[in-house]
C-alpha positions as YAML, in Angstrom:
chain: A
units: angstrom
residues:
- id: 1
  name: SER
  ca: [60.49, 0.36, 17.99]
- id: 2
  name: THR
  ca: [58.10, -2.53, 18.38]
- id: 3
  name: SER
  ca: [57.09, -1.66, 21.94]
- id: 4
  name: PRO
  ca: [53.50, -0.43, 22.29]
- id: 5
  name: ARG
  ca: [52.82, 3.26, 22.69]
- id: 6
  name: ARG
  ca: [51.33, 4.22, 26.06]
- id: 7
  name: ALA
  ca: [48.42, 6.64, 26.05]
- id: 8
  name: PRO
  ca: [48.75, 9.79, 28.18]
- id: 9
  name: SER
  ca: [48.02, 9.22, 31.87]
- id: 10
  name: ARG
  ca: [44.50, 9.98, 33.07]
- id: 11
  name: ARG
  ca: [42.40, 9.20, 36.08]
- id: 12
  name: ARG
  ca: [41.52, 5.55, 35.75]
- id: 13
  name: HIS
  ca: [38.29, 4.61, 33.99]
- id: 14
  name: PRO
  ca: [36.43, 1.34, 34.56]
- id: 15
  name: SER
  ca: [37.58, -0.14, 31.25]
- id: 16
  name: GLU
  ca: [41.15, 0.06, 29.98]
- id: 17
  name: GLY
  ca: [42.04, -1.35, 26.61]
- id: 18
  name: ALA
  ca: [44.54, -1.69, 23.81]
- id: 19
  name: VAL
  ca: [44.74, -1.41, 20.03]
- id: 20
  name: LEU
  ca: [46.10, -4.46, 18.24]
- id: 21
  name: HIS
  ca: [47.05, -5.00, 14.61]
- id: 22
  name: LEU
  ca: [46.17, -8.37, 13.12]
- id: 23
  name: GLY
  ca: [48.42, -9.09, 10.14]
- id: 24
  name: PRO
  ca: [47.69, -11.36, 7.16]
- id: 25
  name: ASP
  ca: [49.86, -14.04, 8.78]
- id: 26
  name: GLY
  ca: [47.61, -14.04, 11.86]
- id: 27
  name: ARG
  ca: [50.18, -12.35, 14.12]
- id: 28
  name: LEU
  ca: [48.97, -9.73, 16.60]
- id: 29
  name: THR
  ca: [51.04, -6.61, 17.21]
- id: 30
  name: ARG
  ca: [50.17, -4.35, 20.14]
- id: 31
  name: LEU
  ca: [50.09, -0.75, 18.88]
- id: 32
  name: LEU
  ca: [48.63, 1.07, 21.87]
- id: 33
  name: GLU
  ca: [47.90, 0.12, 25.45]
- id: 34
  name: GLY
  ca: [46.39, 1.83, 28.46]
- id: 35
  name: ILE
  ca: [43.79, 3.66, 26.38]
- id: 36
  name: HIS
  ca: [40.43, 4.67, 27.81]
- id: 37
  name: TYR
  ca: [38.39, 3.99, 24.74]
- id: 38
  name: SER
  ca: [34.98, 5.35, 23.86]
- id: 39
  name: ASN
  ca: [32.94, 4.22, 20.87]
- id: 40
  name: GLY
  ca: [34.41, 5.37, 17.55]
- id: 41
  name: VAL
  ca: [37.40, 4.30, 15.49]
- id: 42
  name: ALA
  ca: [38.34, 4.93, 11.85]
- id: 43
  name: LEU
  ca: [41.22, 3.94, 9.58]
- id: 44
  name: SER
  ca: [42.49, 6.42, 6.98]
- id: 45
  name: PRO
  ca: [42.09, 5.42, 3.30]
- id: 46
  name: ASP
  ca: [45.84, 4.80, 2.94]
- id: 47
  name: GLY
  ca: [45.98, 2.79, 6.17]
- id: 48
  name: GLY
  ca: [48.58, 5.10, 7.68]
- id: 49
  name: ARG
  ca: [46.49, 6.75, 10.38]
- id: 50
  name: LEU
  ca: [43.98, 5.65, 12.95]
- id: 51
  name: ALA
  ca: [41.42, 8.01, 14.49]
- id: 52
  name: LEU
  ca: [40.25, 7.04, 17.97]
- id: 53
  name: THR
  ca: [37.69, 8.44, 20.38]
- id: 54
  name: LEU
  ca: [39.18, 8.43, 23.88]
- id: 55
  name: PHE
  ca: [37.81, 9.54, 27.23]
- id: 56
  name: GLY
  ca: [39.37, 12.64, 28.72]
- id: 57
  name: PRO
  ca: [39.85, 13.28, 32.45]
- id: 58
  name: PRO
  ca: [36.57, 13.25, 34.43]
- id: 59
  name: GLU
  ca: [35.07, 16.71, 34.92]
- id: 60
  name: PRO
  ca: [32.18, 18.01, 37.06]
- id: 61
  name: GLU
  ca: [29.84, 18.05, 34.03]
- id: 62
  name: GLY
  ca: [30.80, 14.52, 32.99]
- id: 63
  name: THR
  ca: [33.61, 12.74, 31.18]
- id: 64
  name: PRO
  ca: [34.39, 14.40, 27.83]
- id: 65
  name: ARG
  ca: [35.54, 12.54, 24.76]
- id: 66
  name: ARG
  ca: [38.35, 13.63, 22.45]
- id: 67
  name: ILE
  ca: [39.54, 12.44, 19.06]
- id: 68
  name: TRP
  ca: [43.17, 11.30, 18.84]
- id: 69
  name: LEU
  ca: [45.26, 10.32, 15.81]
- id: 70
  name: TYR
  ca: [47.72, 7.45, 15.75]
- id: 71
  name: SER
  ca: [50.43, 7.36, 13.06]
- id: 72
  name: ALA
  ca: [51.46, 3.90, 11.89]
- id: 73
  name: ALA
  ca: [54.76, 5.25, 10.55]
- id: 74
  name: SER
  ca: [55.95, 7.03, 13.69]
- id: 75
  name: GLY
  ca: [53.92, 5.31, 16.39]
- id: 76
  name: GLU
  ca: [52.90, 8.76, 17.63]
- id: 77
  name: LEU
  ca: [49.54, 9.27, 19.33]
- id: 78
  name: ARG
  ca: [48.44, 12.91, 19.38]
- id: 79
  name: ALA
  ca: [45.31, 14.79, 20.37]
- id: 80
  name: PHE
  ca: [43.36, 15.96, 17.31]
- id: 81
  name: THR
  ca: [40.52, 17.91, 18.99]
- id: 82
  name: HIS
  ca: [40.86, 20.26, 21.96]
- id: 83
  name: SER
  ca: [37.45, 21.85, 22.56]
- id: 84
  name: ALA
  ca: [35.86, 22.29, 25.98]
- id: 85
  name: LYS
  ca: [33.07, 19.89, 24.96]
- id: 86
  name: SER
  ca: [33.08, 16.36, 23.48]
- id: 87
  name: GLU
  ca: [33.89, 14.96, 20.04]
- id: 88
  name: ARG
  ca: [33.16, 11.49, 18.71]
- id: 89
  name: MET
  ca: [32.49, 9.37, 15.61]
- id: 90
  name: PRO
  ca: [35.53, 10.34, 13.47]
- id: 91
  name: ARG
  ca: [35.24, 9.67, 9.73]
- id: 92
  name: PHE
  ca: [38.07, 10.20, 7.20]
- id: 93
  name: SER
  ca: [37.17, 11.80, 3.88]
- id: 94
  name: PRO
  ca: [37.76, 9.50, 0.87]
- id: 95
  name: ASP
  ca: [40.95, 11.41, -0.03]
- id: 96
  name: GLY
  ca: [42.16, 11.27, 3.59]
- id: 97
  name: ARG
  ca: [42.61, 15.05, 3.84]
- id: 98
  name: GLN
  ca: [39.76, 15.84, 6.23]
- id: 99
  name: LEU
  ca: [38.14, 14.32, 9.27]
- id: 100
  name: ALA
  ca: [34.41, 14.68, 9.88]
- id: 101
  name: PHE
  ca: [33.18, 14.16, 13.41]
- id: 102
  name: LEU
  ca: [30.32, 14.93, 15.79]
- id: 103
  name: SER
  ca: [30.65, 17.52, 18.55]
- id: 104
  name: ASN
  ca: [28.31, 19.13, 21.05]
- id: 105
  name: ARG
  ca: [30.42, 22.29, 21.36]
- id: 106
  name: GLU
  ca: [27.44, 24.47, 20.36]
- id: 107
  name: GLY
  ca: [24.57, 22.44, 21.81]
- id: 108
  name: ASP
  ca: [23.28, 19.25, 20.15]
- id: 109
  name: ASP
  ca: [25.74, 16.98, 18.34]
- id: 110
  name: GLN
  ca: [26.47, 18.43, 14.89]
- id: 111
  name: ILE
  ca: [28.91, 17.56, 12.09]
- id: 112
  name: TYR
  ca: [32.25, 19.38, 12.03]
- id: 113
  name: LEU
  ca: [35.09, 19.20, 9.49]
- id: 114
  name: MET
  ca: [38.78, 19.67, 10.20]
- id: 115
  name: PRO
  ca: [41.92, 19.28, 8.03]
- id: 116
  name: ILE
  ca: [43.83, 16.16, 8.96]
- id: 117
  name: ASP
  ca: [47.02, 18.15, 9.53]
- id: 118
  name: GLY
  ca: [45.27, 20.45, 12.00]
- id: 119
  name: GLY
  ca: [43.57, 23.81, 11.93]
- id: 120
  name: GLU
  ca: [40.18, 25.20, 12.85]
- id: 121
  name: ALA
  ca: [37.14, 22.95, 12.90]
- id: 122
  name: ARG
  ca: [34.28, 24.10, 10.67]
- id: 123
  name: ARG
  ca: [30.69, 23.41, 11.63]
- id: 124
  name: LEU
  ca: [28.95, 21.86, 8.63]
- id: 125
  name: THR
  ca: [25.36, 21.18, 9.76]
- id: 126
  name: ARG
  ca: [22.82, 23.74, 10.98]
- id: 127
  name: GLY
  ca: [19.05, 23.84, 11.23]
- id: 128
  name: VAL
  ca: [18.67, 20.20, 12.27]
- id: 129
  name: GLY
  ca: [18.46, 18.49, 15.65]
- id: 130
  name: ALA
  ca: [21.00, 16.13, 17.17]
- id: 131
  name: VAL
  ca: [23.01, 14.16, 14.59]
- id: 132
  name: SER
  ca: [23.49, 10.46, 15.38]
- id: 133
  name: GLN
  ca: [25.24, 8.98, 12.33]
- id: 134
  name: LEU
  ca: [27.32, 10.22, 9.38]
- id: 135
  name: LYS
  ca: [28.79, 8.68, 6.22]
- id: 136
  name: TRP
  ca: [30.96, 10.26, 3.50]
- id: 137
  name: SER
  ca: [29.83, 9.92, -0.11]
- id: 138
  name: PRO
  ca: [32.37, 8.01, -2.24]
- id: 139
  name: ASP
  ca: [33.35, 11.19, -4.12]
- id: 140
  name: GLY
  ca: [33.84, 13.18, -0.91]
- id: 141
  name: GLN
  ca: [31.47, 15.93, -2.07]
- id: 142
  name: SER
  ca: [28.78, 15.32, 0.55]
- id: 143
  name: LEU
  ca: [27.89, 13.44, 3.71]
- id: 144
  name: ALA
  ca: [24.73, 11.54, 4.53]
- id: 145
  name: PHE
  ca: [23.60, 11.64, 8.12]
- id: 146
  name: LEU
  ca: [20.81, 10.80, 10.53]
- id: 147
  name: ALA
  ca: [19.39, 13.60, 12.66]
- id: 148
  name: GLN
  ca: [16.27, 14.64, 14.47]
- id: 149
  name: ARG
  ca: [14.40, 17.51, 12.89]
- id: 150
  name: ALA
  ca: [14.97, 20.84, 14.60]
- id: 151
  name: ARG
  ca: [12.48, 21.88, 17.25]
- id: 152
  name: THR
  ca: [9.89, 24.49, 16.32]
- id: 153
  name: ALA
  ca: [9.64, 27.69, 18.38]
- id: 154
  name: GLU
  ca: [6.56, 26.25, 20.08]
- id: 155
  name: GLU
  ca: [8.41, 23.03, 20.93]
- id: 156
  name: GLU
  ca: [11.37, 25.01, 22.27]
- id: 157
  name: ALA
  ca: [9.04, 26.98, 24.55]
- id: 158
  name: ARG
  ca: [7.31, 23.80, 25.69]
- id: 159
  name: GLU
  ca: [10.68, 22.16, 26.34]
- id: 160
  name: LYS
  ca: [11.75, 25.14, 28.43]
- id: 161
  name: SER
  ca: [8.54, 25.02, 30.48]
- id: 162
  name: ARG
  ca: [8.99, 21.28, 31.05]
- id: 163
  name: GLU
  ca: [12.53, 21.87, 32.30]
- id: 164
  name: ASP
  ca: [11.30, 24.54, 34.70]
- id: 165
  name: ALA
  ca: [8.48, 22.31, 35.97]
- id: 166
  name: ARG
  ca: [10.53, 19.08, 35.84]
- id: 167
  name: VAL
  ca: [7.92, 17.48, 33.56]
- id: 168
  name: TYR
  ca: [9.01, 14.96, 30.93]
- id: 169
  name: GLU
  ca: [7.23, 14.06, 27.69]
- id: 170
  name: LYS
  ca: [8.00, 11.65, 24.88]
- id: 171
  name: ASP
  ca: [10.20, 13.14, 22.16]
- id: 172
  name: ASP
  ca: [8.70, 12.03, 18.85]
- id: 173
  name: ARG
  ca: [11.38, 13.68, 16.68]
- id: 174
  name: TYR
  ca: [12.71, 10.43, 15.26]
- id: 175
  name: PRO
  ca: [15.96, 10.28, 13.24]
- id: 176
  name: GLN
  ca: [15.52, 11.29, 9.60]
- id: 177
  name: VAL
  ca: [17.89, 10.95, 6.63]
- id: 178
  name: TYR
  ca: [19.67, 14.04, 5.30]
- id: 179
  name: THR
  ca: [22.56, 14.87, 2.99]
- id: 180
  name: VAL
  ca: [24.81, 17.93, 3.27]
- id: 181
  name: GLU
  ca: [27.12, 19.41, 0.62]
- id: 182
  name: VAL
  ca: [30.67, 19.84, 1.94]
- id: 183
  name: ALA
  ca: [31.39, 22.97, -0.12]
- id: 184
  name: THR
  ca: [28.19, 24.90, 0.62]
- id: 185
  name: GLY
  ca: [26.61, 23.34, 3.71]
- id: 186
  name: GLU
  ca: [23.34, 22.89, 1.81]
- id: 187
  name: ILE
  ca: [21.17, 20.28, 3.55]
- id: 188
  name: ARG
  ca: [18.49, 18.13, 1.90]
- id: 189
  name: LEU
  ca: [15.94, 15.93, 3.64]
- id: 190
  name: ARG
  ca: [16.04, 12.52, 1.95]
- id: 191
  name: LEU
  ca: [13.69, 10.41, 4.10]
- id: 192
  name: GLY
  ca: [11.44, 11.91, 6.76]
- id: 193
  name: ALA
  ca: [8.24, 11.21, 8.70]
- id: 194
  name: PRO
  ca: [6.58, 8.81, 9.20]
- id: 195
  name: TRP
  ca: [9.81, 6.82, 8.86]
- id: 196
  name: ARG
  ca: [12.29, 6.46, 11.72]
- id: 197
  name: ALA
  ca: [15.73, 5.80, 10.23]
- id: 198
  name: ASN
  ca: [18.14, 3.38, 11.89]
- id: 199
  name: ASP
  ca: [21.22, 3.25, 9.63]
- id: 200
  name: LEU
  ca: [22.47, 4.15, 6.16]
- id: 201
  name: VAL
  ca: [25.24, 3.32, 3.70]
- id: 202
  name: TRP
  ca: [26.37, 4.72, 0.34]
- id: 203
  name: ALA
  ca: [26.64, 2.61, -2.79]
- id: 204
  name: PRO
  ca: [30.36, 2.45, -3.70]
- id: 205
  name: HIS
  ca: [30.29, 3.91, -7.21]
- id: 206
  name: VAL
  ca: [27.03, 5.83, -7.74]
- id: 207
  name: GLY
  ca: [25.20, 8.53, -5.82]
- id: 208
  name: ARG
  ca: [22.77, 6.15, -4.19]
- id: 209
  name: LEU
  ca: [21.95, 5.68, -0.53]
- id: 210
  name: TYR
  ca: [20.56, 2.59, 1.17]
- id: 211
  name: VAL
  ca: [18.61, 3.21, 4.35]
- id: 212
  name: ALA
  ca: [17.08, 1.00, 7.04]
- id: 213
  name: ALA
  ca: [13.93, 2.53, 8.56]
- id: 214
  name: THR
  ca: [10.73, 1.58, 10.35]
- id: 215
  name: GLU
  ca: [7.24, 2.94, 10.97]
- id: 216
  name: ASP
  ca: [6.70, 0.52, 13.86]
- id: 217
  name: GLU
  ca: [6.88, 2.06, 17.35]
- id: 218
  name: SER
  ca: [6.38, -1.22, 19.23]
- id: 219
  name: ALA
  ca: [10.09, -1.68, 20.04]
- id: 220
  name: PRO
  ca: [11.83, -4.05, 20.26]
- id: 221
  name: LEU
  ca: [9.62, -6.10, 17.89]
- id: 222
  name: LEU
  ca: [10.11, -3.86, 14.89]
- id: 223
  name: LYS
  ca: [9.55, -4.35, 11.19]
- id: 224
  name: TYR
  ca: [12.22, -2.65, 9.11]
- id: 225
  name: GLN
  ca: [12.27, -1.68, 5.46]
- id: 226
  name: VAL
  ca: [15.45, -1.24, 3.45]
- id: 227
  name: PHE
  ca: [15.15, 1.53, 0.86]
- id: 228
  name: ALA
  ca: [17.24, 2.77, -2.06]
- id: 229
  name: LEU
  ca: [17.44, 6.56, -2.43]
- id: 230
  name: ASP
  ca: [18.79, 7.97, -5.70]
- id: 231
  name: ALA
  ca: [20.83, 11.17, -5.94]
- id: 232
  name: ALA
  ca: [18.15, 12.76, -8.11]
- id: 233
  name: GLY
  ca: [15.79, 12.79, -5.13]
- id: 234
  name: SER
  ca: [13.22, 10.37, -6.56]
- id: 235
  name: GLU
  ca: [10.84, 8.42, -4.33]
- id: 236
  name: PRO
  ca: [12.43, 5.78, -2.05]
- id: 237
  name: VAL
  ca: [12.46, 2.30, -3.59]
- id: 238
  name: PRO
  ca: [11.74, -0.52, -1.09]
- id: 239
  name: LEU
  ca: [14.16, -3.46, -1.42]
- id: 240
  name: ALA
  ca: [13.39, -5.75, 1.50]
- id: 241
  name: GLN
  ca: [11.20, -6.07, 4.58]
- id: 242
  name: ILE
  ca: [12.95, -7.40, 7.69]
- id: 243
  name: GLU
  ca: [11.43, -8.76, 10.90]
- id: 244
  name: GLY
  ca: [13.00, -7.54, 14.11]
- id: 245
  name: PRO
  ca: [15.69, -4.91, 14.82]
- id: 246
  name: ILE
  ca: [18.76, -4.59, 12.59]
- id: 247
  name: GLY
  ca: [22.07, -2.75, 12.80]
- id: 248
  name: GLN
  ca: [25.43, -2.05, 11.15]
- id: 249
  name: LEU
  ca: [24.18, -1.74, 7.59]
- id: 250
  name: GLY
  ca: [27.03, -2.34, 5.13]
- id: 251
  name: ILE
  ca: [27.60, -2.92, 1.43]
- id: 252
  name: SER
  ca: [29.95, -5.16, -0.55]
- id: 253
  name: PRO
  ca: [32.80, -3.47, -2.48]
- id: 254
  name: ASP
  ca: [31.11, -4.31, -5.79]
- id: 255
  name: GLY
  ca: [27.78, -2.87, -4.62]
- id: 256
  name: VAL
  ca: [25.88, -6.12, -5.21]
- id: 257
  name: TRP
  ca: [25.06, -7.05, -1.60]
- id: 258
  name: LEU
  ca: [23.82, -5.20, 1.45]
- id: 259
  name: SER
  ca: [24.77, -6.66, 4.82]
- id: 260
  name: TYR
  ca: [23.44, -6.16, 8.34]
- id: 261
  name: LEU
  ca: [23.24, -7.73, 11.78]
- id: 262
  name: GLY
  ca: [19.74, -9.04, 12.45]
- id: 263
  name: CYS
  ca: [17.57, -11.55, 14.27]
- id: 264
  name: ARG
  ca: [16.98, -15.22, 13.51]
- id: 265
  name: GLU
  ca: [13.40, -14.61, 14.61]
- id: 266
  name: ARG
  ca: [11.45, -11.53, 15.66]
- id: 267
  name: GLY
  ca: [13.55, -9.58, 18.20]
- id: 268
  name: PRO
  ca: [14.76, -8.46, 20.52]
- id: 269
  name: SER
  ca: [18.48, -9.19, 19.93]
- id: 270
  name: LYS
  ca: [20.59, -8.99, 16.77]
- id: 271
  name: HIS
  ca: [22.40, -12.34, 16.51]
- id: 272
  name: ASP
  ca: [23.44, -13.04, 12.94]
- id: 273
  name: LEU
  ca: [24.96, -11.60, 9.76]
- id: 274
  name: PHE
  ca: [22.58, -11.31, 6.80]
- id: 275
  name: LEU
  ca: [22.94, -10.45, 3.12]
- id: 276
  name: VAL
  ca: [20.26, -9.02, 0.86]
- id: 277
  name: PRO
  ca: [20.71, -8.18, -2.87]
- id: 278
  name: THR
  ca: [20.79, -4.47, -3.70]
- id: 279
  name: GLY
  ca: [18.45, -5.29, -6.56]
- id: 280
  name: GLY
  ca: [15.88, -6.58, -4.09]
- id: 281
  name: GLY
  ca: [15.11, -10.02, -2.73]
- id: 282
  name: ALA
  ca: [14.88, -12.11, 0.41]
- id: 283
  name: PRO
  ca: [17.56, -11.72, 3.13]
- id: 284
  name: ARG
  ca: [19.97, -14.65, 3.59]
- id: 285
  name: ASN
  ca: [21.44, -15.61, 6.97]
- id: 286
  name: LEU
  ca: [25.18, -16.25, 6.63]
- id: 287
  name: SER
  ca: [26.14, -17.07, 10.19]
- id: 288
  name: ALA
  ca: [23.36, -19.13, 11.81]
- id: 289
  name: SER
  ca: [24.90, -22.47, 10.82]
- id: 290
  name: GLN
  ca: [28.55, -21.42, 11.31]
- id: 291
  name: VAL
  ca: [28.75, -19.22, 14.43]
- id: 292
  name: ASP
  ca: [27.50, -20.39, 17.82]
- id: 293
  name: HIS
  ca: [27.49, -17.01, 19.55]
- id: 294
  name: THR
  ca: [26.07, -13.54, 19.02]
- id: 295
  name: LEU
  ca: [27.91, -11.39, 16.48]
- id: 296
  name: GLU
  ca: [28.67, -7.91, 17.82]
- id: 297
  name: SER
  ca: [30.56, -6.31, 14.94]
- id: 298
  name: TYR
  ca: [31.84, -7.09, 11.44]
- id: 299
  name: ARG
  ca: [33.48, -5.48, 8.42]
- id: 300
  name: LEU
  ca: [33.26, -6.57, 4.81]
- id: 301
  name: ALA
  ca: [36.62, -7.45, 3.23]
- id: 302
  name: SER
  ca: [37.54, -6.98, -0.41]
- id: 303
  name: GLY
  ca: [37.26, -10.69, -1.05]
- id: 304
  name: ARG
  ca: [40.99, -11.39, -0.83]
- id: 305
  name: PRO
  ca: [41.43, -13.78, 2.10]
- id: 306
  name: PRO
  ca: [42.41, -14.00, 4.86]
- id: 307
  name: GLY
  ca: [41.47, -10.35, 5.46]
- id: 308
  name: ARG
  ca: [43.16, -8.03, 7.89]
- id: 309
  name: LEU
  ca: [41.62, -6.14, 10.71]
- id: 310
  name: GLY
  ca: [43.13, -2.68, 10.82]
- id: 311
  name: ASP
  ca: [42.54, -2.52, 14.55]
- id: 312
  name: VAL
  ca: [40.64, -4.24, 17.33]
- id: 313
  name: ARG
  ca: [40.02, -2.86, 20.80]
- id: 314
  name: LEU
  ca: [40.41, -5.48, 23.50]
- id: 315
  name: PRO
  ca: [39.67, -4.92, 27.20]
- id: 316
  name: LEU
  ca: [42.62, -5.78, 29.43]
- id: 317
  name: PRO
  ca: [41.29, -7.07, 32.78]
- id: 318
  name: PRO
  ca: [43.66, -7.01, 35.75]
- id: 319
  name: GLY
  ca: [45.69, -10.09, 36.58]
- id: 320
  name: ARG
  ca: [47.69, -12.52, 34.53]
- id: 321
  name: ASP
  ca: [44.89, -14.98, 33.84]
- id: 322
  name: ARG
  ca: [42.83, -13.22, 31.23]
- id: 323
  name: PRO
  ca: [39.59, -14.44, 29.69]
- id: 324
  name: ARG
  ca: [39.21, -14.83, 25.96]
- id: 325
  name: ARG
  ca: [39.86, -11.48, 24.27]
- id: 326
  name: ARG
  ca: [36.76, -9.61, 23.27]
- id: 327
  name: GLY
  ca: [36.94, -6.96, 20.56]
- id: 328
  name: GLU
  ca: [34.83, -3.83, 20.96]
- id: 329
  name: ASP
  ca: [35.44, -2.14, 17.61]
- id: 330
  name: LEU
  ca: [37.43, -2.76, 14.46]
- id: 331
  name: ALA
  ca: [38.43, -1.28, 11.13]
- id: 332
  name: LEU
  ca: [39.45, -3.04, 7.93]
- id: 333
  name: ALA
  ca: [42.21, -1.94, 5.59]
- id: 334
  name: ARG
  ca: [40.83, -0.80, 2.23]
- id: 335
  name: ASP
  ca: [42.61, -3.59, 0.29]
- id: 336
  name: GLY
  ca: [41.29, -6.21, 2.71]
- id: 337
  name: LEU
  ca: [44.80, -7.51, 3.46]
...
């Protein structure tokens, strides 16, 4: 059937959207509609499944998020997680057999693993604070992630006393870079204080990480450094210094270029798409002369035009006269077609 699949009925949220497939011929096919989308979408390595983070029904403690799987072959949308808490940020393993995700089911957001065909979720990270980002290594043996360091016993006691007295203090436990082994759960700190990490990406064929981090606390006018971290645990190698905030660090399929969204001048907004060589060098702005509006998201294709977006979330405002469609998130098929 070519008719779009309707998501299960829930109490209405402010934003209702759809999932569209953009084919190589430029035709849009509506795959799902009526979804209450949260931030987080991932396409399986074979392109056959889509993992989505959707809002659940509102509850007294807030609106939980659940991970759902969509099958391209059957058109079926099914719930993947069922805990009493929230799950988000799904990430398929390179072989497509597991899904890593964040959940607060035992306190702070931590990384959990679950077989793609169902089963029990296994908590992977312990002994660190809230996790805010995760990326699979290309060989599927480990994950890199950003997390706050765990609170000390003294900090826990101080936090408890602040809660009792309703006193608030600045939390200086900035995100740090860690890796965790999937088989053993062993965690290694890769980049810590005084650096505050913003994003990270794996090199495609070697055990190397690229990390964006800053020492500057004068947000939003930040100075970022991009570092290379080798698997052997050697000292970070600085590759580039960038003025202003950056986001969505990516890497080309051949590992030659790093990409990111950054500022034309010093802060505060990220407007343009930049490239910087992984061997070091000055960043190059790709979009300033070609795009007349702020870029919100991008994905690097394999270099085989025209490129295919695996999915794009588009808000569906009420009424027949709709404004220009605005995508909130997207995924690119591995072959770029």
